[in-house]
Short mmCIF file of C-alpha atoms in Angstrom, two decimals:
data_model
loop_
_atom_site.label_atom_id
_atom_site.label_comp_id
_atom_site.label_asym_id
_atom_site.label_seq_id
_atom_site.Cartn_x
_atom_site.Cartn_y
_atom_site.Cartn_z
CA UNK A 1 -149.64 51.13 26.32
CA UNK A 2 -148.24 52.71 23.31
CA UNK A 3 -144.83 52.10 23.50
CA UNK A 4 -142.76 49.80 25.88
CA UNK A 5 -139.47 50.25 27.92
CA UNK A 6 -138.45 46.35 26.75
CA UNK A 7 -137.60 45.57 23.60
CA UNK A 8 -139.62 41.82 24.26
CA UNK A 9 -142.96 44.19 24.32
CA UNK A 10 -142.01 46.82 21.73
CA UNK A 11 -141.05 44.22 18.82
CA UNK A 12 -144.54 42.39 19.53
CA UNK A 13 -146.26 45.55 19.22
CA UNK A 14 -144.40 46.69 15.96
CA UNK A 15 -145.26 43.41 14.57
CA UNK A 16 -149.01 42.40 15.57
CA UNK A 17 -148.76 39.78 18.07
CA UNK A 18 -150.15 41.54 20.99
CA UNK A 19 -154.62 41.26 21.90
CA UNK A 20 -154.28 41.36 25.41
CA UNK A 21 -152.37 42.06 28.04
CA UNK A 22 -152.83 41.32 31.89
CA UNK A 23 -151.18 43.86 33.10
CA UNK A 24 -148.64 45.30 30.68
CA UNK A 25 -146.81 48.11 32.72
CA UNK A 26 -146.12 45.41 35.19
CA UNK A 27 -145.06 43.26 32.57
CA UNK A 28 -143.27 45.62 30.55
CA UNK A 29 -140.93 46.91 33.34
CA UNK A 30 -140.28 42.72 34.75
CA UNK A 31 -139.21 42.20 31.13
CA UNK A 32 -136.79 45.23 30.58
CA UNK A 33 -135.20 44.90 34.31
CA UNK A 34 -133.87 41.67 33.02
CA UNK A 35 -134.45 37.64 31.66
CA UNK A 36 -137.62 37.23 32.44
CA UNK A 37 -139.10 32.96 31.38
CA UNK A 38 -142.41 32.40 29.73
CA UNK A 39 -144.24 29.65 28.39
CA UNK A 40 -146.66 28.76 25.52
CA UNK A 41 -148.60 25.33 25.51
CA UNK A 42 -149.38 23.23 23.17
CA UNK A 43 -151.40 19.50 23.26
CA UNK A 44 -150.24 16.46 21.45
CA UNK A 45 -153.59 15.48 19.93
CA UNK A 46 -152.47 15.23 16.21
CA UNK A 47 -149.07 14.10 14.92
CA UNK A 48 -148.30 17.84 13.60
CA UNK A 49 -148.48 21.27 14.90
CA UNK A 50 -150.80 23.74 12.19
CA UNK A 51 -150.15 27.26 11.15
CA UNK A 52 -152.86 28.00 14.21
CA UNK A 53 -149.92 27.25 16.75
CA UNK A 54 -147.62 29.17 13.91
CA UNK A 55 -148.62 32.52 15.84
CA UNK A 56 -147.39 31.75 19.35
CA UNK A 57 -144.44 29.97 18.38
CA UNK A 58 -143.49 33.11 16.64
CA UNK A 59 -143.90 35.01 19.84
CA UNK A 60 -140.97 32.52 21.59
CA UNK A 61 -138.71 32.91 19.01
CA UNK A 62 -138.72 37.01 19.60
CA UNK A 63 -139.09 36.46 23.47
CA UNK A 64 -135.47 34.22 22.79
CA UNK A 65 -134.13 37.07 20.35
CA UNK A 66 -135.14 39.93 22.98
CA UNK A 67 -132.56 38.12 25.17
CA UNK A 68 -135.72 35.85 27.47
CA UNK A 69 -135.91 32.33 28.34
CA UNK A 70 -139.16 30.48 26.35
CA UNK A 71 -140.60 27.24 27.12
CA UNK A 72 -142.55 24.99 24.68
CA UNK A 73 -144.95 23.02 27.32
CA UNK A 74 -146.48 19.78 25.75
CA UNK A 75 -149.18 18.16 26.85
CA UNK A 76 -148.52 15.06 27.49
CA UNK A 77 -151.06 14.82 30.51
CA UNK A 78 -153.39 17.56 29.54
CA UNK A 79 -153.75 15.99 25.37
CA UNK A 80 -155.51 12.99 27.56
CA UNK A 81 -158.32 15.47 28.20
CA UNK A 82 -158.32 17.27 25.00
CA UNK A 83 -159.10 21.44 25.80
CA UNK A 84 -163.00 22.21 25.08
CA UNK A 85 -162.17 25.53 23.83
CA UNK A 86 -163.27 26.48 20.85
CA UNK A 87 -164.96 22.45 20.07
CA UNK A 88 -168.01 21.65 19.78
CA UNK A 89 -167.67 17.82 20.90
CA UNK A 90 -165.40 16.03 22.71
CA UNK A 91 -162.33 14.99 21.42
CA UNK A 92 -161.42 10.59 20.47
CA UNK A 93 -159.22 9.78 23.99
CA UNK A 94 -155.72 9.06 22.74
CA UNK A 95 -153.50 6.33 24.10
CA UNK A 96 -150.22 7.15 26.34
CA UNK A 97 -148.31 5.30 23.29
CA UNK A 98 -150.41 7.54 20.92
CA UNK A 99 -149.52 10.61 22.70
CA UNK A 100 -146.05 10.01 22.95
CA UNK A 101 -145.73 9.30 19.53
CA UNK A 102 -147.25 12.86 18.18
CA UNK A 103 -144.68 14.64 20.65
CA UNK A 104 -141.98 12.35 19.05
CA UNK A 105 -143.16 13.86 15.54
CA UNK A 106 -143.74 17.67 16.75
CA UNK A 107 -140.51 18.03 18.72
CA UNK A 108 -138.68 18.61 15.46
CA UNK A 109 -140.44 22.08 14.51
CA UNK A 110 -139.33 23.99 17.41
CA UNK A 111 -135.75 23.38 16.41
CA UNK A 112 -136.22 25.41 13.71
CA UNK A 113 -138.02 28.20 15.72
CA UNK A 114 -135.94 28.13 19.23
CA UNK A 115 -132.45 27.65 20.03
CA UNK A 116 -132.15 25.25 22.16
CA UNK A 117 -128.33 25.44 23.84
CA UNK A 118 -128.54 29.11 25.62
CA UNK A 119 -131.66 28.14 27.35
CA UNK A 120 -134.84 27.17 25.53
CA UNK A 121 -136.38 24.09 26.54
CA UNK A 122 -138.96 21.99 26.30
CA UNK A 123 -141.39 20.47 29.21
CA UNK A 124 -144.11 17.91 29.36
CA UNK A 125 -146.91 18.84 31.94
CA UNK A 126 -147.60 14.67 32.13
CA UNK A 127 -144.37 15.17 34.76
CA UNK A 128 -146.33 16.69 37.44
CA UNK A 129 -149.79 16.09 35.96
CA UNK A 130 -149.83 12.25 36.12
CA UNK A 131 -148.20 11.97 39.45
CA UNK A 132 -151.20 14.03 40.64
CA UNK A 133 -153.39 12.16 44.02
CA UNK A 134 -156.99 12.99 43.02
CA UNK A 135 -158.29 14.09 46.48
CA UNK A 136 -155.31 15.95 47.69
CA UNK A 137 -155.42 17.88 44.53
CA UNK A 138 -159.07 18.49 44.72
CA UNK A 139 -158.32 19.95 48.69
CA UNK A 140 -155.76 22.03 47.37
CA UNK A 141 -155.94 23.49 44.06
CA UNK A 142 -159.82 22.96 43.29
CA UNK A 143 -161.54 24.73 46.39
CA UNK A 144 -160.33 28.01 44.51
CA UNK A 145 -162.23 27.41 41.40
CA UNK A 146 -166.17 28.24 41.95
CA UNK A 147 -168.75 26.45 39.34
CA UNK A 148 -170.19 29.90 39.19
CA UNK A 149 -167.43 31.63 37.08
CA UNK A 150 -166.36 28.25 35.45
CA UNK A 151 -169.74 28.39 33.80
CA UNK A 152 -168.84 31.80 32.32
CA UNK A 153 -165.95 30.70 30.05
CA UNK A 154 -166.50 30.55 26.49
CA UNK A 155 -165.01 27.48 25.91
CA UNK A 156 -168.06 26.01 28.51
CA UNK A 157 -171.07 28.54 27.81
CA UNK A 158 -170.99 27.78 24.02
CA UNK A 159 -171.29 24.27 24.19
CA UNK A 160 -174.36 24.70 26.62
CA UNK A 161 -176.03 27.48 24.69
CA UNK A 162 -175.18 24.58 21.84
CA UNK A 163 -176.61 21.83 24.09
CA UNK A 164 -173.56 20.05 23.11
CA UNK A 165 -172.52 17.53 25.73
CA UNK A 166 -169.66 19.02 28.17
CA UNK A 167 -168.55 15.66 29.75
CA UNK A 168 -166.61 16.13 33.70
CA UNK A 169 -163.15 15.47 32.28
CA UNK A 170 -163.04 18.01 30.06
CA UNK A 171 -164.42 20.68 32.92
CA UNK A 172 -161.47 19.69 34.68
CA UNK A 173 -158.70 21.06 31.78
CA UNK A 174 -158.89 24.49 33.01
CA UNK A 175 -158.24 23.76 36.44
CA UNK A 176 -155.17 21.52 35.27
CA UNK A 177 -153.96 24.38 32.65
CA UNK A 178 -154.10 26.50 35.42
CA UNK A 179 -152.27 24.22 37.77
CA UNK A 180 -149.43 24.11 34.82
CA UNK A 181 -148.82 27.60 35.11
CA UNK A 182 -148.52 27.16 38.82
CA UNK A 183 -146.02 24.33 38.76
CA UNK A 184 -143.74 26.20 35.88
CA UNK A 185 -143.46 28.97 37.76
CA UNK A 186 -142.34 26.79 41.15
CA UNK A 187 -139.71 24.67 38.67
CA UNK A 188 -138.69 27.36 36.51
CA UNK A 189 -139.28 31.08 37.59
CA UNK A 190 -141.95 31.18 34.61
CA UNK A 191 -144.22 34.18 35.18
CA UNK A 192 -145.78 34.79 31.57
CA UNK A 193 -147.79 32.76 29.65
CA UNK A 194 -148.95 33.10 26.07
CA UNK A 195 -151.63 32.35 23.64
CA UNK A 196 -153.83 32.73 21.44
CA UNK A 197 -157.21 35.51 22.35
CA UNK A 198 -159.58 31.97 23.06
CA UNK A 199 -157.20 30.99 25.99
CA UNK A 200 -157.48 34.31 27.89
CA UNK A 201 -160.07 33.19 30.10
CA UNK A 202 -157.54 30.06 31.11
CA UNK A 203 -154.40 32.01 31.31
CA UNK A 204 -156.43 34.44 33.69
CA UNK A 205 -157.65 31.81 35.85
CA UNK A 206 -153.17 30.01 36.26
CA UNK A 207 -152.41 33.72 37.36
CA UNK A 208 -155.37 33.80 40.42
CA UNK A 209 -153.93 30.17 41.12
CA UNK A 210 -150.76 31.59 41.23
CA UNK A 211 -151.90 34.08 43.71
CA UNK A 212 -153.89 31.90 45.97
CA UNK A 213 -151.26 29.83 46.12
CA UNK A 214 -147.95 31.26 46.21
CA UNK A 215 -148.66 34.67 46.42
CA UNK A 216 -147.04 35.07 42.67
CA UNK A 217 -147.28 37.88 40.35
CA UNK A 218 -147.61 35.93 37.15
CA UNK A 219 -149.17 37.70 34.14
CA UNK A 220 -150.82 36.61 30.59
CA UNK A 221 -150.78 37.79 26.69
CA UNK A 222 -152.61 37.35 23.76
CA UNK A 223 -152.75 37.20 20.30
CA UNK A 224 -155.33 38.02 18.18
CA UNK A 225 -157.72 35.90 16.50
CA UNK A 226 -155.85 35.26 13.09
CA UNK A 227 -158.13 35.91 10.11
CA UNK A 228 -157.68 36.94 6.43
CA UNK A 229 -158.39 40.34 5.21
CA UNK A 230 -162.09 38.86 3.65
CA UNK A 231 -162.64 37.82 7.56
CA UNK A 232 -162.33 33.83 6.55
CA UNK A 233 -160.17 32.44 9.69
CA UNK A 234 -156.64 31.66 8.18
CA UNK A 235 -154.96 28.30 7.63
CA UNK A 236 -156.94 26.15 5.49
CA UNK A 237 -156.86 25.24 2.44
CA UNK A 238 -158.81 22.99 -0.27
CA UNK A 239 -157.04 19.83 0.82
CA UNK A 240 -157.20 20.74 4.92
CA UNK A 241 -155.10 21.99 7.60
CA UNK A 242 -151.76 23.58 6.88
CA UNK A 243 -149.50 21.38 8.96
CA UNK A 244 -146.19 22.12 10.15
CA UNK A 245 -144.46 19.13 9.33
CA UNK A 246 -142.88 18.11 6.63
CA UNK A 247 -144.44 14.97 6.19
CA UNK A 248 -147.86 15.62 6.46
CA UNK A 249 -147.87 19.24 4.17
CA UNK A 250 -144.70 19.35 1.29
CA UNK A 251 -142.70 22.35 1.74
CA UNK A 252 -143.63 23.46 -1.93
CA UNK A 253 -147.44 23.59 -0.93
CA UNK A 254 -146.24 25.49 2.21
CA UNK A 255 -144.67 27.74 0.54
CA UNK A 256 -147.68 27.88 -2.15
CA UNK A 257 -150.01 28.40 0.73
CA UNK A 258 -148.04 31.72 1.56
CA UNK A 259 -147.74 32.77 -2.02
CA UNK A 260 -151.78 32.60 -2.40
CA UNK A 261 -152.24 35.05 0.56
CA UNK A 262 -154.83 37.94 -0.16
CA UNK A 263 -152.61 41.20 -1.13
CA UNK A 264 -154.40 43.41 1.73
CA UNK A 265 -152.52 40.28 4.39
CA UNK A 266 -149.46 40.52 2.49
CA UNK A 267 -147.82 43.11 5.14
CA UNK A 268 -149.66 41.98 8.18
CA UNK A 269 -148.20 38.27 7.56
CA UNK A 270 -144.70 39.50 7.00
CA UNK A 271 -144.48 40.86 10.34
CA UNK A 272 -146.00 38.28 11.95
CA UNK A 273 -144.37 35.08 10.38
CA UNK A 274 -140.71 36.17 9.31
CA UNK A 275 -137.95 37.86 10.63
CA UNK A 276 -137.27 40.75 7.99
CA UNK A 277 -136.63 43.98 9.90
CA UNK A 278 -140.00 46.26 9.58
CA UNK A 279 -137.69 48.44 7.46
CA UNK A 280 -137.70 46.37 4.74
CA UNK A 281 -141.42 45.07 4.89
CA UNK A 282 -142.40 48.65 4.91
CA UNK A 283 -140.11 48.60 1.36
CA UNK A 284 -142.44 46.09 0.22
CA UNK A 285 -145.87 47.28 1.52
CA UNK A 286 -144.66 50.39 -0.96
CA UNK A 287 -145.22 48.03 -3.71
CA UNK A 288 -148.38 48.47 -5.97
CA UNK A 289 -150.67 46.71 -8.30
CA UNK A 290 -148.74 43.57 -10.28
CA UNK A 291 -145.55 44.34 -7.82
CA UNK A 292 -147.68 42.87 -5.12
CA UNK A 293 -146.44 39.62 -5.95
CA UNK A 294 -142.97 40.02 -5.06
CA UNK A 295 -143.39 40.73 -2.11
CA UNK A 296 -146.08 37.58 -1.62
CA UNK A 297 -142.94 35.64 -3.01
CA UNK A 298 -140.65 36.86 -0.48
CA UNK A 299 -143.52 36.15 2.44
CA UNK A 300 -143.87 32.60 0.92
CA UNK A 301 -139.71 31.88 0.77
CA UNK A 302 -139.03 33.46 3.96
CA UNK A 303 -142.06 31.83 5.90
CA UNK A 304 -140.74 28.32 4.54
CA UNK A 305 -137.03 28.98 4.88
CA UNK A 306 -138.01 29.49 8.79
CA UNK A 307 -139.36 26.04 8.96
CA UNK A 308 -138.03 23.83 6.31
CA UNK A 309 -135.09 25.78 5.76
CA UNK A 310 -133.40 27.57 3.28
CA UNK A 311 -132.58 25.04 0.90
CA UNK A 312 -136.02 23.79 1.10
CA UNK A 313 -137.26 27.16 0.45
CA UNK A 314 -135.34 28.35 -2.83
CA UNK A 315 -136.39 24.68 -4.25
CA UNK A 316 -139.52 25.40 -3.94
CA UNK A 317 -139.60 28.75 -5.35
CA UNK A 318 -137.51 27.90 -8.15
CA UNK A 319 -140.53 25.03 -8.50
CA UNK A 320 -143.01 27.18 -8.66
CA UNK A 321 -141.28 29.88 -11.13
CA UNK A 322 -140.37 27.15 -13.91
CA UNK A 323 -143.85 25.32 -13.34
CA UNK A 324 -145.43 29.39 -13.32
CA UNK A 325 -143.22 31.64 -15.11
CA UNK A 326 -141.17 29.64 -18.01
CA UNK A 327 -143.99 27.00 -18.10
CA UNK A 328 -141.66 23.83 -17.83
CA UNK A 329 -142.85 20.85 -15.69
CA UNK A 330 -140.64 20.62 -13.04
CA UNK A 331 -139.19 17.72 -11.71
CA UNK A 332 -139.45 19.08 -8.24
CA UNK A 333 -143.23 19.65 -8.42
CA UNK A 334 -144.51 17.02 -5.34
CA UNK A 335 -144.53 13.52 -6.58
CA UNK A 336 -146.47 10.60 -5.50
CA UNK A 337 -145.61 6.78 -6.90
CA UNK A 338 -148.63 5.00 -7.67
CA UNK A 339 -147.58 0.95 -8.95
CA UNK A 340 -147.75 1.09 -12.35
CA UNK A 341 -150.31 -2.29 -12.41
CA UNK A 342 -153.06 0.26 -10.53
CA UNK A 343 -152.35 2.77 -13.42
CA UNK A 344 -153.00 -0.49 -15.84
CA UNK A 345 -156.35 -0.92 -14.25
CA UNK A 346 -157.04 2.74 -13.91
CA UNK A 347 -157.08 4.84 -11.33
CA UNK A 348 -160.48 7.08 -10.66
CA UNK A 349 -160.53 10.69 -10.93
CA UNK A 350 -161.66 11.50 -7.73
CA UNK A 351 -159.25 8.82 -5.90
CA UNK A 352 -156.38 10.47 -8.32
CA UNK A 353 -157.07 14.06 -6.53
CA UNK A 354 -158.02 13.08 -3.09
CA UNK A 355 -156.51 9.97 -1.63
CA UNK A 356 -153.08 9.54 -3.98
CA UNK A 357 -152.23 13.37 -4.98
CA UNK A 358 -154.53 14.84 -1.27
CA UNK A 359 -155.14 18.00 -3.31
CA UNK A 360 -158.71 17.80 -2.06
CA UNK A 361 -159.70 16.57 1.64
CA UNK A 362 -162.57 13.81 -0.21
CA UNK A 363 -164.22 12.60 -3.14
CA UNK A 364 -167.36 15.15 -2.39
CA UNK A 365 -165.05 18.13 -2.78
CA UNK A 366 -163.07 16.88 -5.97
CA UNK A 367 -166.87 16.32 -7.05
CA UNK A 368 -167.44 20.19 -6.53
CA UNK A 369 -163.83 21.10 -7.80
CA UNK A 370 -164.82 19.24 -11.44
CA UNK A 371 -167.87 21.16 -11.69
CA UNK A 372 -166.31 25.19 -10.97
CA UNK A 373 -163.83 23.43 -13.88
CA UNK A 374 -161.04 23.76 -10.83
CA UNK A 375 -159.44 20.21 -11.88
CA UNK A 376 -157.02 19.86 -14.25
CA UNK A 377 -154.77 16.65 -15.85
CA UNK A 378 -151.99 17.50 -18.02
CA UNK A 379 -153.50 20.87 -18.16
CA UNK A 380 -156.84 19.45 -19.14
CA UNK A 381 -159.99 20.77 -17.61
CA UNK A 382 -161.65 17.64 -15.51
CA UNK A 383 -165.23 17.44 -17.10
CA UNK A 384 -166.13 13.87 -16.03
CA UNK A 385 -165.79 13.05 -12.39
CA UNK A 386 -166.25 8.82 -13.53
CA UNK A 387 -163.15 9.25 -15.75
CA UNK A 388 -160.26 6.80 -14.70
CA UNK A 389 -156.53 7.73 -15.56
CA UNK A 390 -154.12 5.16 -17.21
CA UNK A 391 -151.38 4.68 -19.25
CA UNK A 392 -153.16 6.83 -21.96
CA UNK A 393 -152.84 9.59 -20.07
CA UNK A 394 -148.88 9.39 -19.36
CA UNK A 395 -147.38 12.32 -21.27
CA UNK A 396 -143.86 11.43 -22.62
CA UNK A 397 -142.11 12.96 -19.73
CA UNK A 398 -143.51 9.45 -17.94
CA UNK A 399 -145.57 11.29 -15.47
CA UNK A 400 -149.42 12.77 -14.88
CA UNK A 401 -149.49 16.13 -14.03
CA UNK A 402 -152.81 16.84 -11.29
CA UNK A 403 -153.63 20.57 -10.91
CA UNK A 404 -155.97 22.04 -8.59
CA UNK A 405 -157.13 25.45 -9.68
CA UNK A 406 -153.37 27.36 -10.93
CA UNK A 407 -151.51 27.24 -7.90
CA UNK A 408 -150.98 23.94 -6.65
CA UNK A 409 -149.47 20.73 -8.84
CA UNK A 410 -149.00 17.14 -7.84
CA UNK A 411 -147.43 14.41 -10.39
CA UNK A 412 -147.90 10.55 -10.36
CA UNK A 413 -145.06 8.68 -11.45
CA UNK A 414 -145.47 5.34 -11.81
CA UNK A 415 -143.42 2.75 -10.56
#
């Protein structure tokens, strides 16, 4: 459809969120009638969300603003499985306690995203899930799920093409994501769920469960595959994953992770990860040559103020100008303390950059970094990958300054 009678539809259409759509005249008239509830999922296998889940978490904050009712489903039962899409192996099992834990540390984000009091919740599919009898389930949910169009799915063709080993449990986590959408829609009225263009196949198969078994119209959308404008699929960087908590990325890297987007995604990623009316990113897209960068500057404060806040946010830029711009160190440049008898001893190069300052993910790729001359202390180009830092090397501001390439900055302060 081109343009949509709901205001849910038409802002994700503006902005770039929408691949596919089940049936989107259906849809589009359920979600202008009136409050219509839908769900995104998301498994508990790591103690942080990544910008990969950024995307559909976006999409619940504008189904809250259009006036709809999201829910953020965890997986507390279905992160015991771990979902084959997209892997080539199977995933470490985590422990309940393990599990638990990572929801602990992701519940925080969606605060920042969702509002919480009108409506938004939270749900944990390890409710129903894990109260689940295996033979009554297998009677009643799996006799509508054929092997024959199981075996078409991406997520399972690839790893046999592969001749990667698909083991039993994790050919059951369609039929339980499907079952999720199934018992949402029983507790909660939930008749959409979204995600991103590899789960279409899943979604598709909750709304013929949905049909089989209640007779429900339930429908599915998609995002698309999130790439840069080089075709590199966005959200790493040198040192990893860009995680969404605080703990595990700064919010000065996450904001320096927006600022070092590729001009031609400078638009596209406005729309998609901030709230400035398409009025004003049009303003920006206007902008040409050098002038690119404010706008980049704007993505990279706006992106962060939206999940570290906006305190959070201006610190960082303010970092980043005075490090950049007036060429100060500044004391709000990410710090790590490192005991002052290690610095005595000295501490190797490649430990320095990977395991204290995590500018790099190992030794191998700080080994790579020194010889492109991407390394820098104090300023200095990195020639010798066996050099140690010590007290030599503290400047008289009392700290070492790591740089990776221009962009990003750690110090170690001693302690």
């Amino acid at each position: 459809m081109s343009a949509y009678k709901s205001d849910f539809l038409q802002v994700l259409a503006e902005r770039g969120f929408i691949h596919q759509v089940s049936d989107a005249e259906g849809l589009d008239a359920k979600a202008a009638a009136g409050p219509i509830t839908a769900y995104v999922g998301f498994d508990a296998t790591a103690p942080s969300l990544h910008i990969g889940n950024l995307l559909t978490i976006m999409m619940l904050r504008w189904l809250q603003k259009s006036g709809h009712r999201p829910i953020a489903l965890m997986g507390g039962g279905t992160s015991k499985i771990g979902d084959p899409s997209g892997k080539d192996a199977t995933r470490a099992l985590l422990s309940d306690a393990q599990i638990e834990s990572n929801i602990a540390s992701i519940r925080s984000v969606f605060s920042r995203f969702l509002d919480f009091d009108p409506g938004a919740m939270m749900a944990n599919n390890a409710e129903w899930l894990d109260q689940l009898h295996y033979i009554p389930f297998l009677r009643d949910v799996g006799r509508h799920f054929t092997i024959n169009k199981m075996l078409t799915f991406d997520s399972v063709k690839l790893r046999l093409e592969r001749e990667q080993p698909l083991t039993f449990l994790e050919f059951n986590y369609m039929i339980l994501q499907a079952y999720d959408f199934v018992e949402l829609y029983k507790r909660h009225g939930c008749i959409l769920q979204m995600g991103g263009s590899d789960q279409w196949g899943n979604i598709i198969n909750g709304i013929d469960l949905g049909r089989r078994l209640l007779n429900a119209q339930l429908f599915a959308l998609t995002t698309p595959l999130l790439t840069t404008a080089s075709g590199q699929k966005m959200g790493k960087t040198e040192s990893g994953a860009v995680w969404l908590n605080a703990d595990m990325m700064r919010p000065y890297d996450y904001w320096q992770f927006w600022r070092n987007c590729e001009d031609a995604d400078t638009v596209r990623l406005l729309k998609l990860f901030t709230d400035l009316p398409l009025d004003e990113i049009e303003r920006l897209a206007a902008l040409k040559g050098g002038e690119i960068n404010e706008a980049k500057k704007i993505l990279a404060t706006e992106a962060t103020a939206l999940l570290h806040g906006r305190a959070a946010a201006e610190t960082a830029e303010a970092t980043a100008r005075q490090t950049f711009e007036e060429g100060t160190l500044s004391a709000s440049l990410p710090t790590v303390e490192v005991p002052r008898a290690e610095l005595e001893k000295g501490i190797g190069v490649l430990t320095a950059f990977s395991e204290k300052a995590k500018l790099v993910a190992s030794n191998g790729e700080a080994r790579r970094q020194i010889k492109a001359g991407g390394l820098r202390v104090n300023d200095e180009t990195v020639t010798d990958e066996k050099m140690a830092l010590t007290r030599r090397d503290l400047p008289p501001e009392g700290v070492i300054k790591l740089s990776l390439g221009r962009k990003r900055h750690v110090l170690l302060k001693p302690i």
